[in-house]
Structures are given as C-alpha cells and as structure tokens.
C-alpha cells in the first residue's frame, strides 16, 4: 500500500495525495487509515490551501479489498474496514481546506465515498462511477452517491449496480470538468491553484461554513448505512453474495 504526498513547485499552496495500490486500488483496512492520515495532514499544514486527491494505476479506486474480507472467518475484518472507510471519507469531508478529486478510470464503492465527500471533481473522459455494493454483499455510500446524482437516479444506480460516465455527471453538475486522461492532473492542478490563490484563513472558514450548512450529516448517514452491512453479514447474506466475487460468468 502506498499513499504519497507531493508539493508541486509550480503550484504554491497545493499538495497532491496519490494512492497507488495495485492492481486496482482496492484498499485493505490499513490503506483506508493511511489515506485518512495523509488527507488530514495535508489539511492541517498551514502552507496548504487546497488538496488534490488522485490515484496511480488502472483506476481511481475499486473500493475495499474483498479478498481481505474473504480471508477472515469472523467479522473482525468487516468491522475494521467499516471503520477505515468511515475515517477516510470523513478525512476528505472534514479536511480543513478544499479537496479536489482527480478521477481517471473506475471509481467504485469506496471511491464514491471519497469523491462524494470531495469539494470538487475533475474527471477523465474514461472515468466511470458506481456502487456495485449489492453485487458484493455490502451496503453503503448511497450517502455519497446522492451528492453526485438526483435521488431517483441514485436509487436506480444503487439497485442495479450500474455505472455512470464522467460526461453524465458533468451534465448533473457534480463534475467540474471532463478532460482527456493525459490532461487530468494538469486540469486538476489548474483548478486547485485557482482555489489556492485565495486567502488561506478565509478558505478554512469557508470550508467549515459550507460543511455546517449541509442538509445531510454525511458522517452519521454513512454510519447508519454501514449498520445494514453488518446486519447482512450476521444474517449470512453478505458472505454468500461476497463469495461469488470473481466467479461471475
């Protein structure tokens, strides 16, 4: 698991946090905590006025490491990853400065939790977004998908486990810009640099103010959803569905 933080010399006040966990950036428990720590550290840095969250490899994020859950005969891994995801999502939401998500390729499951809590999203033309939770024996992140699309579309996407494209999210106003994959980081950097030119103290106050007027408490809402994941696990449903992972015809 690798989470790295860089401070580009040509973008004062911006830090770039990159996740790199081959093959598909499906994060284990420790990875969610490492990501949370990196985002919080970026927000606490008095020299930083905007954080870019991105990923290396084949896609932005494929959610949790299902194989890690399958290796655990009990519920310890499920409890741990539930808490880890909650920490990472909260770190993005509560980051003291704005967070720009730069998304390429797939953004699934936990990836929706990250970008749904970000302040702005720049996506590549090949980016797709979705929650395959019902196909993976889990429930959650509808809280965050609801921040990207209207309610009825959110429900349809959730029940079908279908994905939407970056262009579709652009039409809904939840993605700021869609660019070719080769231009993704440059486009995210341009937006982050524009934000970072504002006064740092005012940016922090603005972030706190905007979070304070949110109509939904995303932290409490997501933890409520996670309770149903655990209920499905205790009932045996989650394990039965999860065991089909990787075996689809």
Coordinates of N, CA and C in Angstrom, one line a residue:
X1 N 0.8 -1.2 0.0 CA 0.0 0.0 0.0 C 0.9 1.2 0.0
X2 N 0.6 2.1 -0.9 CA 1.4 3.4 -1.0 C 0.4 4.6 -1.1
X3 N 0.6 5.5 -0.1 CA -0.1 6.8 -0.2 C 1.1 7.8 -0.1
X4 N 1.2 8.6 -1.2 CA 2.3 9.6 -1.2 C 1.7 11.0 -1.3
X5 N 2.5 11.9 -0.7 CA 2.1 13.3 -0.7 C 3.2 14.2 -1.4
X6 N 2.8 15.0 -2.4 CA 3.8 15.8 -3.1 C 3.3 17.3 -3.0
X7 N 4.3 18.2 -3.1 CA 4.1 19.6 -3.1 C 4.7 20.2 -4.3
X8 N 3.9 20.3 -5.4 CA 4.4 20.8 -6.7 C 5.0 22.2 -6.6
X9 N 6.2 22.3 -7.1 CA 6.9 23.6 -7.0 C 6.2 24.7 -7.8
X10 N 5.5 24.3 -8.8 CA 4.8 25.4 -9.6 C 3.4 25.6 -9.2
X11 N 3.0 25.1 -8.1 CA 1.6 25.3 -7.6 C 1.6 25.6 -6.1
X12 N 1.9 26.8 -5.8 CA 2.0 27.2 -4.4 C 0.7 27.0 -3.6
X13 N 0.8 26.3 -2.4 CA -0.3 26.1 -1.6 C -1.1 24.8 -1.9
X14 N -0.6 24.0 -2.9 CA -1.3 22.8 -3.3 C -0.5 21.6 -2.9
X15 N -1.2 20.6 -2.3 CA -0.5 19.3 -2.1 C -1.3 18.2 -2.9
X16 N -0.6 17.3 -3.4 CA -1.2 16.2 -4.2 C -1.0 14.9 -3.5
X17 N -2.1 14.2 -3.1 CA -2.1 13.0 -2.4 C -2.4 11.9 -3.5
X18 N -1.5 10.9 -3.6 CA -1.7 9.9 -4.6 C -1.8 8.5 -4.0
X19 N -2.8 7.8 -4.3 CA -2.9 6.4 -3.9 C -2.4 5.4 -5.0
X20 N -1.6 4.5 -4.6 CA -1.1 3.5 -5.5 C -1.0 2.1 -4.9
X21 N -2.1 1.4 -5.1 CA -2.2 0.0 -4.5 C -2.6 -0.9 -5.6
X22 N -1.7 -1.5 -6.4 CA -2.0 -2.4 -7.5 C -2.7 -3.6 -6.9
X23 N -3.6 -4.3 -7.8 CA -3.7 -3.9 -9.2 C -4.8 -2.9 -9.5
X24 N -5.8 -2.7 -8.6 CA -6.9 -1.9 -8.9 C -7.3 -0.8 -7.9
X25 N -6.3 -0.6 -7.0 CA -6.6 0.4 -5.9 C -7.8 0.0 -5.0
X26 N -8.0 -1.3 -4.8 CA -9.0 -1.8 -3.8 C -8.3 -1.9 -2.5
X27 N -8.6 -1.0 -1.6 CA -7.8 -0.8 -0.4 C -8.1 -1.8 0.7
X28 N -7.0 -2.3 1.4 CA -7.2 -3.0 2.6 C -7.4 -2.1 3.8
X29 N -7.7 -2.7 4.9 CA -8.0 -1.8 6.1 C -7.0 -0.8 6.3
X30 N -5.7 -1.2 6.4 CA -4.6 -0.2 6.7 C -4.6 0.9 5.6
X31 N -4.9 0.5 4.4 CA -4.8 1.6 3.4 C -5.8 2.7 3.6
X32 N -7.0 2.4 4.1 CA -8.0 3.4 4.3 C -7.5 4.4 5.4
X33 N -6.9 3.8 6.4 CA -6.3 4.6 7.5 C -5.2 5.5 7.1
X34 N -4.3 4.9 6.2 CA -3.2 5.7 5.7 C -3.7 6.8 4.8
X35 N -4.7 6.6 4.1 CA -5.2 7.7 3.2 C -5.8 8.8 4.1
X36 N -6.6 8.3 5.1 CA -7.2 9.3 6.1 C -6.1 10.2 6.7
X37 N -5.0 9.5 7.2 CA -3.9 10.3 7.8 C -3.3 11.3 6.8
X38 N -3.1 10.9 5.6 CA -2.5 11.8 4.6 C -3.3 13.0 4.3
X39 N -4.6 12.8 4.2 CA -5.5 13.9 3.9 C -5.6 14.8 5.1
X40 N -5.7 14.3 6.2 CA -5.8 15.2 7.4 C -4.5 16.0 7.6
X41 N -3.3 15.3 7.3 CA -2.1 16.0 7.4 C -2.0 17.2 6.4
X42 N -2.5 16.9 5.2 CA -2.5 18.0 4.2 C -3.3 19.1 4.6
X43 N -4.5 18.9 5.2 CA -5.4 20.0 5.6 C -4.8 20.7 6.8
X44 N -4.1 20.1 7.6 CA -3.5 20.7 8.8 C -2.3 21.6 8.5
X45 N -1.7 21.3 7.4 CA -0.5 22.1 7.0 C -0.8 23.5 6.7
X46 N -0.3 24.5 7.5 CA -0.7 25.9 7.3 C -0.3 26.5 5.9
X47 N 0.6 25.8 5.2 CA 1.1 26.3 3.9 C 0.2 25.7 2.8
X48 N -0.7 24.8 3.1 CA -1.6 24.2 2.1 C -2.9 24.9 2.1
X49 N -3.4 25.2 0.9 CA -4.7 25.8 0.8 C -5.7 25.0 -0.1
X50 N -5.1 23.9 -0.7 CA -6.0 23.0 -1.5 C -5.3 21.7 -1.6
X51 N -6.1 20.6 -1.5 CA -5.5 19.2 -1.6 C -6.1 18.6 -2.9
X52 N -5.3 18.0 -3.7 CA -5.7 17.2 -4.8 C -5.6 15.7 -4.4
X53 N -6.7 15.0 -4.5 CA -6.7 13.5 -4.2 C -6.8 12.8 -5.6
X54 N -5.8 11.9 -5.9 CA -5.8 11.2 -7.1 C -5.2 9.8 -6.9
X55 N -5.0 9.1 -8.0 CA -4.5 7.7 -7.8 C -3.7 7.3 -9.1
X56 N -2.8 6.4 -8.9 CA -2.0 5.9 -9.9 C -2.6 4.6 -10.4
X57 N -2.1 4.0 -11.5 CA -2.6 2.7 -11.9 C -3.8 2.7 -12.8
X58 N -4.5 1.6 -12.7 CA -5.6 1.3 -13.7 C -6.9 2.2 -13.4
X59 N -7.1 2.7 -12.3 CA -8.3 3.4 -12.0 C -8.2 4.1 -10.7
X60 N -9.1 5.0 -10.4 CA -9.1 5.8 -9.1 C -9.2 5.0 -7.9
X61 N -10.3 4.1 -7.8 CA -10.5 3.3 -6.6 C -11.6 2.3 -6.9
X62 N -11.3 1.0 -6.5 CA -12.2 -0.1 -6.7 C -12.9 -0.5 -5.4
X63 N -12.8 0.4 -4.4 CA -13.5 0.1 -3.1 C -12.6 -0.7 -2.2
X64 N -13.2 -1.6 -1.4 CA -12.5 -2.3 -0.4 C -11.9 -3.6 -1.0
X65 N -10.9 -4.1 -0.3 CA -10.2 -5.3 -0.7 C -11.1 -6.5 -0.3
X66 N -12.0 -7.0 -1.2 CA -12.9 -8.1 -0.9 C -12.2 -9.3 -0.4
X67 N -11.0 -9.6 -1.0 CA -10.3 -10.8 -0.6 C -9.8 -10.8 0.8
X68 N -9.6 -9.6 1.3 CA -9.2 -9.4 2.7 C -10.4 -9.9 3.6
X69 N -11.6 -9.5 3.2 CA -12.8 -9.9 4.0 C -13.0 -11.4 3.9
X70 N -12.8 -12.0 2.7 CA -13.0 -13.4 2.5 C -12.0 -14.3 3.3
X71 N -10.9 -13.7 3.6 CA -9.9 -14.5 4.4 C -10.2 -14.5 5.9
X72 N -11.2 -13.7 6.3 CA -11.5 -13.6 7.7 C -12.8 -14.4 8.0
X73 N -12.6 -15.5 8.8 CA -13.8 -16.3 9.1 C -14.8 -15.7 10.0
X74 N -14.4 -14.6 10.7 CA -15.3 -13.9 11.6 C -15.7 -12.6 11.0
X75 N -15.9 -11.6 11.9 CA -16.3 -10.3 11.5 C -15.3 -9.2 11.8
X76 N -14.1 -9.6 12.2 CA -13.1 -8.5 12.6 C -12.7 -7.7 11.4
X77 N -12.5 -8.3 10.2 CA -12.1 -7.5 9.1 C -13.2 -6.6 8.6
X78 N -14.4 -7.1 8.7 CA -15.6 -6.3 8.3 C -15.7 -5.0 9.2
X79 N -15.6 -5.2 10.5 CA -15.7 -4.1 11.4 C -14.5 -3.1 11.1
X80 N -13.3 -3.7 10.9 CA -12.2 -2.8 10.7 C -12.3 -2.0 9.4
X81 N -12.7 -2.6 8.3 CA -12.8 -1.9 7.1 C -14.0 -0.9 7.1
X82 N -15.1 -1.2 7.8 CA -16.1 -0.3 8.0 C -15.6 1.0 8.7
X83 N -14.8 0.8 9.7 CA -14.3 2.0 10.4 C -13.2 2.7 9.6
X84 N -12.4 1.9 8.8 CA -11.4 2.5 8.0 C -12.0 3.4 6.9
X85 N -13.0 2.9 6.2 CA -13.7 3.7 5.2 C -14.3 4.9 5.8
X86 N -15.0 4.8 7.0 CA -15.6 6.0 7.6 C -14.5 7.0 7.9
X87 N -13.3 6.6 8.3 CA -12.3 7.5 8.7 C -11.8 8.2 7.4
X88 N -11.6 7.5 6.3 CA -11.1 8.1 5.1 C -12.1 9.0 4.5
X89 N -13.4 8.6 4.5 CA -14.4 9.5 3.9 C -14.5 10.8 4.7
X90 N -14.5 10.6 6.1 CA -14.6 11.8 7.0 C -13.4 12.7 6.8
X91 N -12.2 12.1 6.6 CA -11.0 12.9 6.4 C -11.1 13.9 5.2
X92 N -11.7 13.3 4.1 CA -11.9 14.2 2.9 C -12.9 15.3 3.2
X93 N -14.0 14.9 3.8 CA -15.1 15.8 4.1 C -14.6 16.9 5.1
X94 N -14.0 16.5 6.1 CA -13.6 17.4 7.2 C -12.2 18.1 7.0
X95 N -11.6 17.8 5.9 CA -10.3 18.4 5.6 C -10.4 19.9 5.7
X96 N -9.5 20.5 6.3 CA -9.6 21.9 6.7 C -9.6 22.8 5.4
X97 N -9.1 22.3 4.3 CA -9.1 23.1 3.1 C -9.8 22.3 2.0
X98 N -10.2 22.9 0.9 CA -10.9 22.2 -0.2 C -10.1 21.1 -0.7
X99 N -10.8 20.0 -1.1 CA -10.3 18.8 -1.7 C -10.8 18.7 -3.1
X100 N -9.9 18.6 -4.1 CA -10.2 18.4 -5.5 C -9.9 16.9 -5.8
X101 N -10.9 16.1 -6.2 CA -10.7 14.7 -6.6 C -10.4 14.7 -8.1
X102 N -9.3 14.1 -8.5 CA -8.9 13.9 -9.9 C -9.1 12.4 -10.2
X103 N -10.1 12.1 -11.0 CA -10.6 10.8 -11.2 C -10.3 10.3 -12.6
X104 N -9.6 9.2 -12.7 CA -9.4 8.5 -14.0 C -9.9 7.1 -13.9
X105 N -10.5 6.5 -14.9 CA -10.9 5.1 -14.9 C -12.0 4.9 -14.0
X106 N -12.0 3.7 -13.3 CA -13.1 3.3 -12.4 C -13.1 4.0 -11.1
X107 N -14.2 4.4 -10.6 CA -14.4 5.0 -9.3 C -15.6 4.2 -8.7
X108 N -15.4 3.2 -7.9 CA -16.4 2.3 -7.5 C -16.4 2.1 -6.0
X109 N -17.6 1.9 -5.4 CA -17.7 1.5 -4.0 C -17.1 2.6 -3.1
X110 N -16.0 2.3 -2.4 CA -15.4 3.3 -1.6 C -14.9 4.5 -2.3
X111 N -14.6 4.4 -3.6 CA -14.2 5.5 -4.4 C -15.3 6.6 -4.5
X112 N -16.6 6.1 -4.5 CA -17.7 7.0 -4.4 C -17.7 7.8 -3.1
X113 N -17.4 7.1 -2.0 CA -17.3 7.7 -0.7 C -16.3 8.8 -0.7
X114 N -15.2 8.6 -1.4 CA -14.2 9.7 -1.4 C -14.6 10.9 -2.2
X115 N -15.0 10.6 -3.5 CA -15.3 11.7 -4.4 C -16.6 12.4 -4.0
X116 N -17.5 11.6 -3.4 CA -18.8 12.3 -2.9 C -18.6 13.2 -1.8
X117 N -17.5 13.1 -1.0 CA -17.2 14.0 0.1 C -16.2 15.0 -0.3
X118 N -15.6 14.9 -1.6 CA -14.7 16.0 -2.0 C -15.5 17.3 -2.3
X119 N -14.7 18.3 -2.5 CA -15.3 19.6 -2.7 C -15.5 19.9 -4.2
X120 N -14.7 19.3 -5.0 CA -14.8 19.4 -6.5 C -14.2 18.2 -7.1
X121 N -14.7 17.9 -8.4 CA -14.2 16.7 -9.1 C -13.9 17.1 -10.5
X122 N -12.7 16.7 -10.9 CA -12.2 16.8 -12.3 C -12.0 15.3 -12.7
X123 N -12.6 15.0 -13.9 CA -12.5 13.6 -14.3 C -12.0 13.4 -15.7
X124 N -11.5 12.3 -16.0 CA -11.0 12.0 -17.4 C -12.2 11.4 -18.1
X125 N -12.1 11.4 -19.5 CA -13.2 11.0 -20.3 C -13.5 9.5 -20.1
X126 N -12.6 8.7 -19.6 CA -12.8 7.3 -19.4 C -13.3 7.0 -18.0
X127 N -13.6 8.0 -17.2 CA -14.0 7.7 -15.8 C -15.4 7.2 -15.8
X128 N -15.6 6.2 -14.9 CA -17.0 5.7 -14.6 C -17.2 5.6 -13.1
X129 N -18.4 5.9 -12.7 CA -18.7 6.0 -11.3 C -19.9 5.0 -10.9
X130 N -19.7 4.3 -9.8 CA -20.9 3.4 -9.4 C -20.7 2.7 -8.1
X131 N -21.7 2.1 -7.7 CA -21.7 1.4 -6.4 C -22.2 -0.1 -6.7
X132 N -21.2 -1.0 -6.8 CA -21.5 -2.4 -7.0 C -21.8 -3.1 -5.7
X133 N -22.3 -2.4 -4.7 CA -22.4 -3.0 -3.3 C -23.3 -4.2 -3.3
X134 N -24.5 -4.1 -4.0 CA -25.4 -5.2 -3.9 C -24.8 -6.5 -4.6
X135 N -23.8 -6.3 -5.4 CA -23.2 -7.5 -6.0 C -22.0 -8.0 -5.2
X136 N -21.7 -7.2 -4.1 CA -20.5 -7.6 -3.3 C -20.8 -7.9 -1.9
X137 N -22.1 -8.0 -1.6 CA -22.5 -8.4 -0.2 C -22.3 -7.3 0.8
X138 N -22.5 -6.0 0.3 CA -22.3 -4.9 1.2 C -23.4 -3.9 1.0
X139 N -23.5 -2.9 1.9 CA -24.4 -1.7 1.7 C -23.6 -0.5 2.2
X140 N -23.8 0.6 1.5 CA -23.1 1.8 1.9 C -22.8 2.7 0.8
X141 N -22.4 4.0 1.1 CA -22.0 5.0 0.2 C -23.1 5.6 -0.7
X142 N -24.4 5.1 -0.4 CA -25.5 5.8 -1.0 C -25.5 7.3 -0.6
X143 N -25.1 7.5 0.6 CA -25.0 8.9 1.2 C -24.2 9.8 0.2
X144 N -23.1 9.2 -0.3 CA -22.2 10.0 -1.1 C -22.6 10.0 -2.6
X145 N -23.2 8.9 -3.1 CA -23.7 8.9 -4.4 C -24.8 9.9 -4.6
X146 N -25.6 10.1 -3.5 CA -26.7 11.1 -3.5 C -26.2 12.5 -3.6
X147 N -24.9 12.7 -3.4 CA -24.3 14.0 -3.6 C -23.8 14.3 -5.0
X148 N -23.9 13.2 -5.8 CA -23.5 13.3 -7.2 C -24.6 13.3 -8.2
X149 N -25.7 12.6 -7.9 CA -26.8 12.5 -8.8 C -28.1 12.7 -8.1
X150 N -29.2 13.0 -8.8 CA -30.5 13.1 -8.2 C -31.0 11.8 -7.5
X151 N -32.0 12.0 -6.6 CA -32.4 10.8 -5.8 C -32.9 9.6 -6.5
X152 N -33.7 9.8 -7.5 CA -34.2 8.6 -8.2 C -33.1 7.9 -9.1
X153 N -32.3 8.7 -9.6 CA -31.1 8.1 -10.3 C -30.2 7.4 -9.4
X154 N -30.0 8.0 -8.2 CA -29.2 7.3 -7.2 C -29.7 5.9 -6.8
X155 N -31.0 5.9 -6.6 CA -31.7 4.6 -6.2 C -31.6 3.6 -7.4
X156 N -31.8 4.0 -8.6 CA -31.7 3.1 -9.7 C -30.3 2.6 -9.9
X157 N -29.3 3.5 -9.8 CA -27.9 3.0 -9.9 C -27.6 2.1 -8.7
X158 N -28.1 2.3 -7.5 CA -27.8 1.5 -6.4 C -28.4 0.1 -6.5
X159 N -29.7 0.1 -6.9 CA -30.3 -1.2 -7.0 C -29.8 -2.1 -8.2
X160 N -29.3 -1.4 -9.3 CA -28.9 -2.2 -10.4 C -27.4 -2.4 -10.4
X161 N -26.6 -1.6 -9.6 CA -25.2 -1.7 -9.6 C -24.6 -1.2 -10.9
X162 N -25.3 -0.4 -11.6 CA -24.8 0.2 -12.9 C -23.9 1.3 -12.6
X163 N -23.2 1.8 -13.6 CA -22.3 2.9 -13.5 C -22.7 4.0 -14.4
X164 N -22.2 5.2 -14.1 CA -22.5 6.4 -14.9 C -21.1 7.0 -15.4
X165 N -21.1 7.7 -16.5 CA -19.9 8.2 -17.0 C -19.6 9.6 -16.4
X166 N -18.4 10.0 -16.6 CA -18.0 11.4 -16.2 C -18.8 12.4 -17.0
X167 N -19.1 12.2 -18.2 CA -19.9 13.1 -19.0 C -21.3 13.2 -18.5
X168 N -21.9 12.1 -18.0 CA -23.2 12.2 -17.4 C -23.2 13.0 -16.1
X169 N -22.2 12.8 -15.3 CA -22.1 13.6 -14.0 C -21.8 15.0 -14.3
X170 N -21.1 15.3 -15.4 CA -20.9 16.7 -15.8 C -22.3 17.3 -16.1
X171 N -23.1 16.6 -16.7 CA -24.5 17.1 -17.1 C -25.3 17.4 -15.8
X172 N -25.0 16.6 -14.7 CA -25.7 16.8 -13.5 C -25.1 17.9 -12.6
X173 N -23.9 18.4 -13.1 CA -23.3 19.5 -12.4 C -22.4 19.1 -11.2
X174 N -22.2 17.7 -11.0 CA -21.4 17.3 -9.9 C -19.9 17.1 -10.3
X175 N -19.6 17.1 -11.6 CA -18.2 17.1 -12.0 C -17.9 18.4 -12.6
X176 N -16.8 19.0 -12.2 CA -16.5 20.4 -12.7 C -16.0 20.3 -14.1
X177 N -15.2 19.3 -14.5 CA -14.6 19.3 -15.8 C -14.3 17.9 -16.2
X178 N -14.4 17.6 -17.5 CA -14.1 16.3 -18.1 C -13.0 16.6 -19.2
X179 N -11.9 15.9 -19.0 CA -10.8 16.1 -19.9 C -10.2 14.8 -20.4
X180 N -9.3 14.8 -21.4 CA -8.6 13.5 -21.8 C -7.8 13.1 -20.6
X181 N -7.6 11.8 -20.6 CA -6.8 11.2 -19.4 C -5.4 11.8 -19.3
X182 N -4.8 12.1 -20.4 CA -3.4 12.7 -20.3 C -3.4 14.1 -19.7
X183 N -4.6 14.7 -19.7 CA -4.6 16.1 -19.2 C -5.3 16.2 -17.8
X184 N -5.6 15.1 -17.2 CA -6.3 15.1 -15.9 C -5.6 15.8 -14.8
X185 N -4.4 15.5 -14.6 CA -3.7 16.1 -13.4 C -3.4 17.6 -13.7
X186 N -3.2 18.0 -14.9 CA -3.0 19.4 -15.2 C -4.3 20.2 -15.0
X187 N -5.4 19.6 -15.4 CA -6.7 20.2 -15.2 C -7.0 20.4 -13.7
X188 N -6.7 19.3 -12.9 CA -7.0 19.4 -11.5 C -6.1 20.4 -10.9
X189 N -4.8 20.4 -11.3 CA -3.9 21.4 -10.8 C -4.3 22.8 -11.1
X190 N -4.8 23.0 -12.2 CA -5.3 24.4 -12.6 C -6.4 24.9 -11.7
X191 N -7.4 24.0 -11.4 CA -8.4 24.3 -10.5 C -7.9 24.5 -9.1
X192 N -7.1 23.6 -8.6 CA -6.6 23.7 -7.3 C -5.7 25.0 -7.1
X193 N -5.0 25.3 -8.1 CA -4.1 26.5 -8.0 C -5.0 27.8 -7.9
X194 N -6.1 27.8 -8.7 CA -7.0 28.9 -8.6 C -7.6 29.0 -7.2
X195 N -8.0 27.9 -6.6 CA -8.5 27.9 -5.2 C -7.4 28.4 -4.3
X196 N -6.2 27.9 -4.5 CA -5.1 28.1 -3.5 C -4.7 29.6 -3.6
X197 N -5.1 30.4 -4.6 CA -4.7 31.8 -4.6 C -5.6 32.6 -3.6
X198 N -6.6 32.0 -3.1 CA -7.4 32.7 -2.1 C -6.7 32.8 -0.7
X199 N -7.2 33.6 0.1 CA -6.6 33.7 1.5 C -6.8 32.4 2.2
X200 N -5.7 31.9 2.8 CA -5.8 30.6 3.5 C -6.8 30.5 4.7
X201 N -6.8 31.6 5.4 CA -7.7 31.7 6.6 C -9.1 31.7 6.1
X202 N -9.4 32.5 5.1 CA -10.8 32.6 4.6 C -11.2 31.2 4.0
X203 N -10.3 30.6 3.3 CA -10.6 29.3 2.8 C -11.1 28.3 3.8
X204 N -10.3 28.3 4.9 CA -10.6 27.3 6.0 C -12.0 27.7 6.7
X205 N -12.2 29.0 6.8 CA -13.5 29.4 7.3 C -14.7 29.0 6.4
X206 N -14.4 29.2 5.1 CA -15.4 28.9 4.1 C -15.7 27.4 4.1
X207 N -14.7 26.5 4.2 CA -14.9 25.1 4.2 C -15.7 24.7 5.4
X208 N -15.4 25.2 6.6 CA -16.2 24.9 7.8 C -17.6 25.4 7.6
X209 N -17.8 26.6 7.0 CA -19.2 27.2 6.9 C -20.0 26.3 5.9
X210 N -19.4 25.9 4.8 CA -20.2 25.1 3.8 C -20.5 23.7 4.4
X211 N -19.6 23.1 5.2 CA -20.0 21.8 5.8 C -21.1 22.0 6.9
X212 N -21.1 23.2 7.5 CA -22.0 23.5 8.5 C -23.5 23.6 8.0
X213 N -23.6 24.0 6.7 CA -24.9 24.2 6.2 C -25.4 23.0 5.3
X214 N -24.6 21.9 5.3 CA -25.0 20.8 4.5 C -26.4 20.3 5.1
X215 N -27.3 19.9 4.2 CA -28.6 19.4 4.7 C -28.5 18.0 5.3
X216 N -27.5 17.2 5.0 CA -27.4 15.9 5.5 C -26.0 15.8 6.2
X217 N -26.1 15.2 7.4 CA -24.9 14.9 8.1 C -24.2 13.6 7.5
X218 N -23.3 13.8 6.6 CA -22.7 12.7 5.9 C -22.1 11.6 6.8
X219 N -21.5 12.0 7.9 CA -20.8 11.1 8.7 C -21.9 10.1 9.4
X220 N -22.9 10.7 10.0 CA -23.9 9.9 10.6 C -24.7 9.1 9.6
X221 N -25.0 9.7 8.5 CA -25.8 9.0 7.4 C -25.0 7.7 7.0
X222 N -23.7 7.9 6.7 CA -22.9 6.8 6.2 C -22.8 5.7 7.3
X223 N -22.6 6.0 8.5 CA -22.5 5.0 9.6 C -23.8 4.3 9.8
X224 N -24.9 5.0 9.6 CA -26.2 4.3 9.6 C -26.3 3.3 8.5
X225 N -25.9 3.6 7.3 CA -25.9 2.6 6.2 C -25.0 1.4 6.6
X226 N -23.9 1.7 7.2 CA -22.9 0.6 7.5 C -23.6 -0.4 8.4
X227 N -24.5 0.0 9.3 CA -25.1 -0.9 10.2 C -25.9 -2.0 9.4
X228 N -26.4 -1.7 8.2 CA -27.1 -2.7 7.4 C -26.1 -3.7 6.8
X229 N -24.9 -3.2 6.5 CA -23.9 -4.1 6.0 C -23.6 -5.2 7.1
X230 N -23.5 -4.7 8.3 CA -23.2 -5.7 9.4 C -24.3 -6.6 9.6
X231 N -25.6 -6.1 9.5 CA -26.8 -7.0 9.7 C -26.8 -8.0 8.6
X232 N -26.4 -7.6 7.4 CA -26.4 -8.6 6.3 C -25.3 -9.7 6.5
X233 N -24.2 -9.2 7.1 CA -23.2 -10.2 7.5 C -23.6 -11.2 8.5
X234 N -24.2 -10.7 9.6 CA -24.7 -11.6 10.6 C -25.7 -12.6 10.1
X235 N -26.5 -12.1 9.2 CA -27.6 -13.0 8.6 C -27.0 -14.0 7.6
X236 N -25.7 -13.9 7.3 CA -25.1 -14.8 6.3 C -25.3 -14.4 4.9
X237 N -26.1 -13.4 4.6 CA -26.4 -12.9 3.3 C -25.1 -12.3 2.6
X238 N -24.4 -11.5 3.4 CA -23.2 -10.8 2.8 C -22.2 -11.8 2.4
X239 N -21.9 -12.8 3.2 CA -20.9 -13.8 2.9 C -21.3 -14.6 1.7
X240 N -22.5 -15.0 1.6 CA -23.0 -15.7 0.4 C -22.8 -15.0 -0.9
X241 N -23.2 -13.7 -0.9 CA -23.1 -12.9 -2.1 C -21.6 -12.6 -2.3
X242 N -20.8 -12.3 -1.3 CA -19.4 -11.9 -1.4 C -18.6 -13.1 -2.0
X243 N -19.0 -14.3 -1.7 CA -18.3 -15.5 -2.2 C -18.4 -15.7 -3.7
X244 N -19.4 -14.9 -4.3 CA -19.5 -15.0 -5.8 C -18.5 -14.0 -6.4
X245 N -17.8 -13.2 -5.7 CA -16.9 -12.2 -6.2 C -15.8 -12.9 -7.0
X246 N -15.6 -12.5 -8.2 CA -14.6 -13.0 -9.1 C -15.0 -14.3 -9.8
X247 N -16.2 -14.8 -9.5 CA -16.7 -16.0 -10.1 C -17.8 -15.8 -11.1
X248 N -18.1 -14.6 -11.4 CA -19.2 -14.3 -12.4 C -18.9 -14.9 -13.7
X249 N -19.9 -15.4 -14.4 CA -19.7 -16.0 -15.7 C -19.4 -14.9 -16.7

